[in-house]
Tab-separated table of C-alpha atoms and ligand atoms in Angstrom:
chain	number	residue	atom	x	y	z
A	1229	UNK	CA	-27.034	-2.533	80.010
A	1230	UNK	CA	-25.961	1.023	79.477
A	1231	UNK	CA	-24.374	1.798	76.178
A	1232	UNK	CA	-21.671	4.372	76.731
A	1233	UNK	CA	-21.094	5.011	73.031
A	1234	UNK	CA	-23.113	7.984	72.098
A	1235	UNK	CA	-23.470	9.187	75.653
A	1236	UNK	CA	-22.356	12.676	74.756
A	1237	UNK	CA	-24.761	12.657	71.827
A	1238	UNK	CA	-27.441	11.502	74.227
A	1239	UNK	CA	-26.569	14.449	76.422
A	1240	UNK	CA	-26.568	16.789	73.434
A	1241	UNK	CA	-30.077	15.705	72.528
A	1242	UNK	CA	-31.074	16.225	76.142
A	1243	UNK	CA	-29.509	19.646	76.024
A	1244	UNK	CA	-31.484	20.681	72.980
A	1245	UNK	CA	-34.736	19.401	74.316
A	1246	UNK	CA	-34.303	20.690	77.835
A	1247	UNK	CA	-32.970	24.039	76.739
A	1248	UNK	CA	-35.971	24.290	74.471
A	1249	UNK	CA	-38.260	23.876	77.397
A	1250	UNK	CA	-36.634	26.554	79.502
A	1251	UNK	CA	-37.269	26.050	83.143
A	1252	UNK	CA	-38.892	22.681	83.535
A	1253	UNK	CA	-41.269	22.574	86.468
A	1254	UNK	CA	-41.775	18.991	87.482
A	1255	UNK	CA	-45.143	18.765	89.124
A	1256	UNK	CA	-45.279	22.549	88.710
A	1257	UNK	CA	-45.044	24.588	91.856
A	1258	UNK	CA	-48.562	23.480	92.841
A	1259	UNK	CA	-47.647	19.796	92.920
A	1260	UNK	CA	-44.433	20.365	94.851
A	1261	UNK	CA	-46.174	22.609	97.361
A	1262	UNK	CA	-48.894	19.999	97.844
A	1263	UNK	CA	-46.257	17.376	98.648
A	1264	UNK	CA	-44.437	19.647	101.098
A	1265	UNK	CA	-47.667	20.805	102.700
A	1266	UNK	CA	-48.781	17.223	103.270
A	1267	UNK	CA	-45.518	16.388	105.009
A	1268	UNK	CA	-45.819	19.564	107.124
A	1269	UNK	CA	-49.186	18.292	108.344
A	1270	UNK	CA	-48.113	14.668	108.834
A	1271	UNK	CA	-45.041	15.331	110.978
A	1272	UNK	CA	-46.227	15.935	114.564
A	1273	UNK	CA	-45.424	19.326	116.074
A	1274	UNK	CA	-43.799	17.822	119.166
A	1275	UNK	CA	-41.544	15.445	117.213
A	1276	UNK	CA	-37.764	15.470	116.872
A	1277	UNK	CA	-38.181	15.695	113.097
A	1278	UNK	CA	-40.262	18.871	113.347
A	1279	UNK	CA	-37.722	20.435	115.727
A	1280	UNK	CA	-34.931	19.682	113.234
A	1281	UNK	CA	-36.944	21.040	110.302
A	1282	UNK	CA	-37.635	24.249	112.229
A	1283	UNK	CA	-33.985	24.532	113.219
A	1284	UNK	CA	-32.884	24.174	109.593
A	1285	UNK	CA	-35.560	26.233	107.841
A	1286	UNK	CA	-36.233	28.750	110.606
A	1287	UNK	CA	-39.311	29.010	112.771
A	1288	UNK	CA	-41.505	30.191	109.877
A	1289	UNK	CA	-40.032	27.801	107.346
A	1290	UNK	CA	-42.257	25.104	105.903
A	1291	UNK	CA	-41.649	22.126	103.672
A	1292	UNK	CA	-44.359	23.613	101.468
A	1293	UNK	CA	-42.083	26.575	100.742
A	1294	UNK	CA	-38.905	24.469	100.730
A	1295	UNK	CA	-40.398	22.272	97.997
A	1296	UNK	CA	-40.105	24.846	95.211
A	1297	UNK	CA	-36.624	26.211	95.936
A	1298	UNK	CA	-34.679	23.871	93.571
A	1299	UNK	CA	-36.843	24.983	90.621
A	1300	UNK	CA	-36.415	28.675	91.520
A	1301	UNK	CA	-32.640	28.067	91.505
A	1302	UNK	CA	-32.955	27.073	87.826
A	1303	UNK	CA	-33.293	30.792	87.035
A	1304	UNK	CA	-29.607	31.278	87.895
A	1305	UNK	CA	-27.675	31.772	84.630
A	1306	UNK	CA	-24.198	30.154	84.744
A	1307	UNK	CA	-23.234	31.694	81.416
A	1308	UNK	CA	-24.061	35.197	82.613
A	1309	UNK	CA	-21.918	35.228	85.732
A	1310	UNK	CA	-24.466	33.233	87.730
A	1311	UNK	CA	-26.933	36.082	87.861
A	1312	UNK	CA	-30.507	35.338	88.844
A	1313	UNK	CA	-32.535	36.064	85.726
A	1314	UNK	CA	-35.853	34.319	85.127
A	1315	UNK	CA	-37.223	34.218	81.608
A	1316	UNK	CA	-40.448	36.207	82.067
A	1317	UNK	CA	-42.247	33.656	79.879
A	1318	UNK	CA	-41.520	30.863	82.354
A	1319	UNK	CA	-41.322	32.770	85.629
A	1320	UNK	CA	-43.290	31.243	88.473
A	1321	UNK	CA	-44.151	33.958	90.948
A	1322	UNK	CA	-44.071	31.508	93.843
A	1323	UNK	CA	-40.307	32.140	93.691
A	1324	UNK	CA	-40.735	35.619	95.171
A	1325	UNK	CA	-40.326	34.026	98.600
A	1326	UNK	CA	-36.695	33.437	97.600
A	1327	UNK	CA	-35.845	36.116	95.055
A	1328	UNK	CA	-37.208	39.122	96.960
A	1329	UNK	CA	-33.956	39.511	98.898
A	1330	UNK	CA	-30.279	39.553	97.970
A	1331	UNK	CA	-29.610	36.860	100.600
A	1332	UNK	CA	-32.187	34.638	98.950
A	1333	UNK	CA	-30.646	35.053	95.522
A	1334	UNK	CA	-27.140	34.544	96.910
A	1335	UNK	CA	-28.151	31.216	98.410
A	1336	UNK	CA	-29.482	29.983	95.072
A	1337	UNK	CA	-26.348	31.251	93.314
A	1338	UNK	CA	-24.056	29.453	95.777
A	1339	UNK	CA	-25.839	26.151	95.239
A	1340	UNK	CA	-25.820	26.409	91.456
A	1341	UNK	CA	-22.181	27.493	91.343
A	1342	UNK	CA	-21.136	24.449	93.371
A	1343	UNK	CA	-23.320	22.105	91.321
A	1344	UNK	CA	-22.814	23.538	87.865
A	1345	UNK	CA	-19.919	21.610	86.341
A	1346	UNK	CA	-19.527	18.646	88.695
A	1347	UNK	CA	-21.063	16.248	86.171
A	1348	UNK	CA	-21.426	16.191	82.423
A	1349	UNK	CA	-24.950	17.072	81.499
A	1350	UNK	CA	-26.432	18.219	78.213
A	1351	UNK	CA	-23.145	17.522	76.445
A	1352	UNK	CA	-21.240	19.997	78.538
A	1353	UNK	CA	-20.181	20.695	82.073
A	1354	UNK	CA	-22.860	23.176	82.958
A	1355	UNK	CA	-26.271	23.210	84.622
A	1356	UNK	CA	-25.509	19.924	86.302
A	1357	UNK	CA	-28.059	20.555	89.057
A	1358	UNK	CA	-30.900	20.498	86.532
A	1359	UNK	CA	-30.175	16.845	85.899
A	1360	UNK	CA	-30.712	15.912	89.572
A	1361	UNK	CA	-34.480	16.058	89.021
A	1362	UNK	CA	-35.074	12.980	86.852
A	1363	UNK	CA	-34.055	9.661	85.271
A	1364	UNK	CA	-35.174	8.303	81.884
A	1365	UNK	CA	-35.571	4.550	82.431
A	1366	UNK	CA	-37.092	2.729	79.422
A	1367	UNK	CA	-40.560	1.583	80.512
A	1368	UNK	CA	-39.938	-1.913	79.078
A	1369	UNK	CA	-37.606	-2.494	82.035
A	1370	UNK	CA	-40.418	-2.303	84.561
A	1371	UNK	CA	-37.943	-1.367	87.315
A	1372	UNK	CA	-35.138	1.042	88.159
A	1373	UNK	CA	-31.537	-0.106	87.913
A	1374	UNK	CA	-28.555	2.278	88.000
A	1375	UNK	CA	-27.065	0.339	85.069
A	1376	UNK	CA	-29.948	1.065	82.685
A	1377	UNK	CA	-29.876	3.652	79.929
A	1378	UNK	CA	-31.330	6.840	81.377
A	1379	UNK	CA	-29.888	6.315	84.877
A	1380	UNK	CA	-26.901	8.412	86.005
A	1381	UNK	CA	-24.958	8.782	89.227
A	1382	UNK	CA	-26.521	12.244	89.394
A	1383	UNK	CA	-30.113	11.221	88.654
A	1384	UNK	CA	-33.054	11.762	90.984
A	1385	UNK	CA	-32.498	8.474	92.856
A	1386	UNK	CA	-28.877	9.314	93.600
A	1387	UNK	CA	-29.841	12.906	94.421
A	1388	UNK	CA	-32.363	11.851	97.062
A	1389	UNK	CA	-29.920	9.435	98.657
A	1390	UNK	CA	-27.232	12.127	98.673
A	1391	UNK	CA	-29.506	14.604	100.460
A	1392	UNK	CA	-30.464	11.996	103.046
A	1393	UNK	CA	-26.755	11.442	103.712
A	1394	UNK	CA	-26.166	15.172	104.238
A	1395	UNK	CA	-29.109	15.463	106.627
A	1396	UNK	CA	-27.726	12.484	108.538
A	1397	UNK	CA	-24.474	14.384	108.997
A	1398	UNK	CA	-22.404	12.590	106.345
A	1399	UNK	CA	-20.529	14.297	103.509
A	1400	UNK	CA	-22.440	14.531	100.225
A	1401	UNK	CA	-21.274	11.763	97.866
A	1402	UNK	CA	-19.756	12.912	94.541
A	1403	UNK	CA	-20.799	14.471	92.287
A	1404	UNK	CA	-23.105	16.350	94.641
A	1405	UNK	CA	-21.493	19.381	96.256
A	1406	UNK	CA	-23.378	20.333	99.399
A	1407	UNK	CA	-21.373	21.721	102.339
A	1408	UNK	CA	-21.649	20.257	105.805
A	1409	UNK	CA	-22.886	23.429	107.509
A	1410	UNK	CA	-26.167	25.233	108.182
A	1411	UNK	CA	-26.509	26.446	104.606
A	1412	UNK	CA	-25.775	22.974	103.249
A	1413	UNK	CA	-28.373	21.409	105.533
A	1414	UNK	CA	-30.936	23.944	104.349
A	1415	UNK	CA	-30.121	23.111	100.733
A	1416	UNK	CA	-30.299	19.389	101.403
A	1417	UNK	CA	-33.704	19.636	103.066
A	1418	UNK	CA	-35.112	21.781	100.266
A	1419	UNK	CA	-33.653	19.473	97.628
A	1420	UNK	CA	-34.874	16.315	99.353
A	1421	UNK	CA	-38.375	17.784	99.665
A	1422	UNK	CA	-38.427	18.688	95.991
A	1423	UNK	CA	-36.893	15.497	94.634
A	1424	UNK	CA	-39.269	13.245	96.589
A	1425	UNK	CA	-41.962	15.069	94.615
A	1426	UNK	CA	-40.132	14.615	91.305
A	1427	UNK	CA	-39.534	10.898	91.757
A	1428	UNK	CA	-43.300	10.428	92.105
A	1429	UNK	CA	-43.998	12.149	88.777
A	1430	UNK	CA	-44.051	9.027	86.570
A	1431	UNK	CA	-42.637	10.785	83.507
A	1432	UNK	CA	-39.669	11.927	85.596
A	1433	UNK	CA	-38.481	8.340	85.955
A	1434	UNK	CA	-39.938	6.202	83.150
A	1435	UNK	CA	-39.468	7.150	79.514
A	1436	UNK	CA	-40.200	5.856	76.029
A	1437	UNK	CA	-37.599	5.616	73.284
A	1438	UNK	CA	-39.037	5.745	69.762
A	1439	UNK	CA	-37.920	5.023	66.204
A	1440	UNK	CA	-38.593	7.697	63.577
A	1441	UNK	CA	-41.790	5.827	62.654
A	1442	UNK	CA	-43.035	6.024	66.246
A	1443	UNK	CA	-42.336	2.390	67.116
A	1444	UNK	CA	-41.071	1.853	70.653
A	1445	UNK	CA	-37.552	0.496	71.198
A	1446	UNK	CA	-35.740	-0.695	74.315
A	1447	UNK	CA	-32.290	0.944	74.270
A	1448	UNK	CA	-31.032	-1.512	76.890
A	1449	UNK	CA	-31.579	-4.282	74.320
A	1450	UNK	CA	-30.944	-2.614	70.973
A	1451	UNK	CA	-28.155	-0.243	72.013
A	1452	UNK	CA	-28.707	3.393	72.692
A	1453	UNK	CA	-29.492	5.664	69.753
A	1454	UNK	CA	-29.836	9.325	70.826
A	1455	UNK	CA	-32.313	9.905	67.999
A	1456	UNK	CA	-34.813	7.707	69.863
A	1457	UNK	CA	-34.790	9.779	73.055
A	1458	UNK	CA	-38.114	11.449	73.859
A	1459	UNK	CA	-36.566	13.161	76.908
A	1460	UNK	CA	-39.090	11.929	79.402
A	1461	UNK	CA	-41.991	12.846	77.127
A	1462	UNK	CA	-40.781	16.408	76.511
A	1463	UNK	CA	-40.557	15.531	72.810
A	1464	UNK	CA	-44.046	14.026	72.678
A	1465	UNK	CA	-46.480	16.659	71.463
A	1466	UNK	CA	-50.142	17.014	70.611
A	1467	UNK	CA	-52.586	19.615	69.389
A	1468	UNK	CA	-52.283	22.186	66.626
A	1469	UNK	CA	-48.708	23.284	65.881
A	1470	UNK	CA	-47.543	20.670	68.386
A	1471	UNK	CA	-48.422	23.236	71.021
A	1472	UNK	CA	-48.704	20.835	73.972
A	1473	UNK	CA	-46.109	18.528	75.480
A	1474	UNK	CA	-47.030	15.328	77.248
A	1475	UNK	CA	-44.392	15.855	79.938
A	1476	UNK	CA	-45.715	19.332	80.677
A	1477	UNK	CA	-49.259	18.025	80.907
A	1478	UNK	CA	-48.173	15.534	83.555
A	1479	UNK	CA	-46.221	18.205	85.433
A	1480	UNK	CA	-49.298	20.351	85.684
A	1481	UNK	CA	-51.063	19.404	88.888
A	1482	UNK	CA	-54.272	21.159	89.847
A	1483	UNK	CA	-53.571	24.061	92.211
A	1484	UNK	CA	-56.539	22.809	94.234
A	1485	UNK	CA	-54.289	19.993	95.495
A	1486	UNK	CA	-51.894	22.444	97.154
A	1487	UNK	CA	-54.466	23.530	99.679
A	1488	UNK	CA	-56.556	20.386	99.797
A	1489	UNK	CA	-56.931	18.171	102.819
A	1490	UNK	CA	-55.265	14.999	101.648
A	1491	UNK	CA	-54.034	14.032	105.090
A	1492	UNK	CA	-56.482	11.230	105.802
A	1493	UNK	CA	-55.644	9.582	102.482
A	1494	UNK	CA	-51.932	10.004	103.086
A	1495	UNK	CA	-52.165	8.342	106.480
A	1496	UNK	CA	-53.254	5.166	104.712
A	1497	UNK	CA	-49.998	4.990	102.735
A	1498	UNK	CA	-47.880	2.319	104.422
A	1499	UNK	CA	-44.163	2.511	105.020
A	1500	UNK	CA	-41.870	1.276	102.259
A	1501	UNK	CA	-40.416	-2.107	103.152
A	1502	UNK	CA	-36.809	-2.651	104.219
A	1503	UNK	CA	-34.194	-0.153	105.384
A	1504	UNK	CA	-34.152	3.478	104.240
A	1505	UNK	CA	-31.184	2.846	101.917
A	1506	UNK	CA	-33.404	0.796	99.613
A	1507	UNK	CA	-36.533	2.944	99.662
A	1508	UNK	CA	-35.628	5.339	96.900
A	1509	UNK	CA	-34.976	2.656	94.282
A	1510	UNK	CA	-38.282	1.030	95.264
A	1511	UNK	CA	-40.098	4.317	94.642
A	1512	UNK	CA	-38.278	4.741	91.320
A	1513	UNK	CA	-39.308	1.232	90.301
A	1514	UNK	CA	-42.904	2.028	91.161
A	1515	UNK	CA	-42.706	5.194	89.052
A	1516	UNK	CA	-41.356	3.257	86.071
A	1517	UNK	CA	-44.415	1.025	86.389
A	1518	UNK	CA	-46.713	4.034	86.735
A	1519	UNK	CA	-45.059	5.551	83.656
A	1520	UNK	CA	-45.867	2.379	81.765
A	1521	UNK	CA	-49.537	2.970	82.608
A	1522	UNK	CA	-49.186	6.644	81.720
A	1523	UNK	CA	-48.094	5.632	78.229
A	1524	UNK	CA	-51.034	3.274	77.761
A	1525	UNK	CA	-53.796	4.720	75.632
A	1526	UNK	CA	-51.376	6.759	73.542
A	1527	UNK	CA	-50.471	6.274	69.853
A	1528	UNK	CA	-47.085	7.581	68.764
A	1529	UNK	CA	-46.883	9.099	65.286
A	1530	UNK	CA	-43.764	9.434	63.097
A	1531	UNK	CA	-41.277	12.086	64.169
A	1532	UNK	CA	-40.686	15.405	62.471
A	1533	UNK	CA	-38.530	18.454	63.239
A	1534	UNK	CA	-39.800	20.347	66.259
A	1535	UNK	CA	-40.293	24.042	66.785
A	1536	UNK	CA	-36.801	24.333	68.263
A	1537	UNK	CA	-33.561	24.040	66.318
A	1538	UNK	CA	-32.268	20.491	65.880
A	1539	UNK	CA	-35.061	18.957	67.933
A	1540	UNK	CA	-37.289	16.099	66.879
A	1541	UNK	CA	-40.818	15.610	68.117
A	1542	UNK	CA	-43.290	12.776	67.865
A	1543	UNK	CA	-46.944	13.814	67.633
A	1544	UNK	CA	-49.137	11.642	69.832
A	1545	UNK	CA	-52.838	10.918	69.758
A	1546	UNK	CA	-54.969	9.571	72.556
A	1547	UNK	CA	-57.155	6.522	72.041
A	1548	UNK	CA	-59.880	8.098	74.201
A	1549	UNK	CA	-58.769	11.509	75.411
A	1550	UNK	CA	-61.429	11.835	78.114
A	1551	UNK	CA	-60.510	8.465	79.661
A	1552	UNK	CA	-56.842	9.315	79.460
A	1553	UNK	CA	-57.320	12.556	81.366
A	1554	UNK	CA	-59.412	10.841	84.030
A	1555	UNK	CA	-56.691	8.235	84.645
A	1556	UNK	CA	-54.001	10.896	84.542
A	1557	UNK	CA	-55.664	13.064	87.172
A	1558	UNK	CA	-56.287	10.068	89.405
A	1559	UNK	CA	-52.669	8.985	89.140
A	1560	UNK	CA	-51.379	12.501	89.797
A	1561	UNK	CA	-53.444	12.714	92.958
A	1562	UNK	CA	-52.343	9.269	94.107
A	1563	UNK	CA	-48.678	10.083	93.455
A	1564	UNK	CA	-48.833	13.430	95.277
A	1565	UNK	CA	-50.403	11.722	98.295
A	1566	UNK	CA	-47.713	9.016	98.319
A	1567	UNK	CA	-44.945	11.568	97.912
A	1568	UNK	CA	-46.171	13.658	100.852
A	1569	UNK	CA	-46.485	10.654	103.119
A	1570	UNK	CA	-43.117	9.254	102.110
A	1571	UNK	CA	-41.379	12.585	102.578
A	1572	UNK	CA	-42.744	12.686	106.123
A	1573	UNK	CA	-41.602	9.086	106.665
A	1574	UNK	CA	-38.077	9.713	105.409
A	1575	UNK	CA	-37.668	12.752	107.635
A	1576	UNK	CA	-38.904	10.822	110.649
A	1577	UNK	CA	-36.401	8.050	109.939
A	1578	UNK	CA	-33.586	10.601	109.578
A	1579	UNK	CA	-34.664	12.243	112.873
A	1580	UNK	CA	-36.505	9.580	114.893
B	3091	ZN	ZN1	-37.772	19.087	89.758
């Protein structure tokens, strides 16, 4: 069960780690675009769903482009009057489709302003929208449950369900603040497209919690200690000077996938069982199980202070690096294919 004591400390640790990583690109723009592009191809041109997508995004709008918008919006700076200001070190130039015009920047600003302090994230009421992209379920659980440590009512599962509700014409459930108008629908479709990608990145849902000596703990059993939080693998590092982060490695999907023809593989992905309301938790459960596999073949070393103030990192080593990378790339491809197919399926259920 969730331990509420120490929640703010938990959030503080998150804050340090996430702030340290600047703009975190789950799946990178390449992975998200691949997911959106697959759904663009899978939804028939003459379908109701495609007509709705075109009505919301405009005739030239694609899910491929929609997929990256929520990460571009992370460049909005709440503490600097909500200006749009990417850190050049982390800027992804795919965002030029949104930041080239004042209207584009205004739309991102509006969304962030409404979803900035509506939940407590990172120990403070700011940047709430950045927390919509993930959950940190301990991999020992083997499934997603909203009561587990690492689940929140603003995590990626809740975010996807909220965006589905908006696209179905219902008000966004709290804490999500998405208006029921054309702009809100556009936000919801972009967010849904992006988050369906995120929920299929295993390290965005399943996480490991480690003692200082690198031994794994289950915070749902032992009680939550913020010092054990690896922040979805952002605090797991390897290479000289701890230069590489495991989470970042998993986010990085080959750009070749974005343009690749994955359609025939995606068509083999069956529908998720049961009604739409239960699908998202099923996908999250699957990702927790995939995360468990993603953490196989890794040894966790004892923690030491990281390169960023007040952060702890655990150096990891790979039992057989080459084998690990092969499995990782296979799983990334499989997850992108599933995400694209499932995005298309969700949209066709919303607009049959
Ligand atoms: Zn994301």
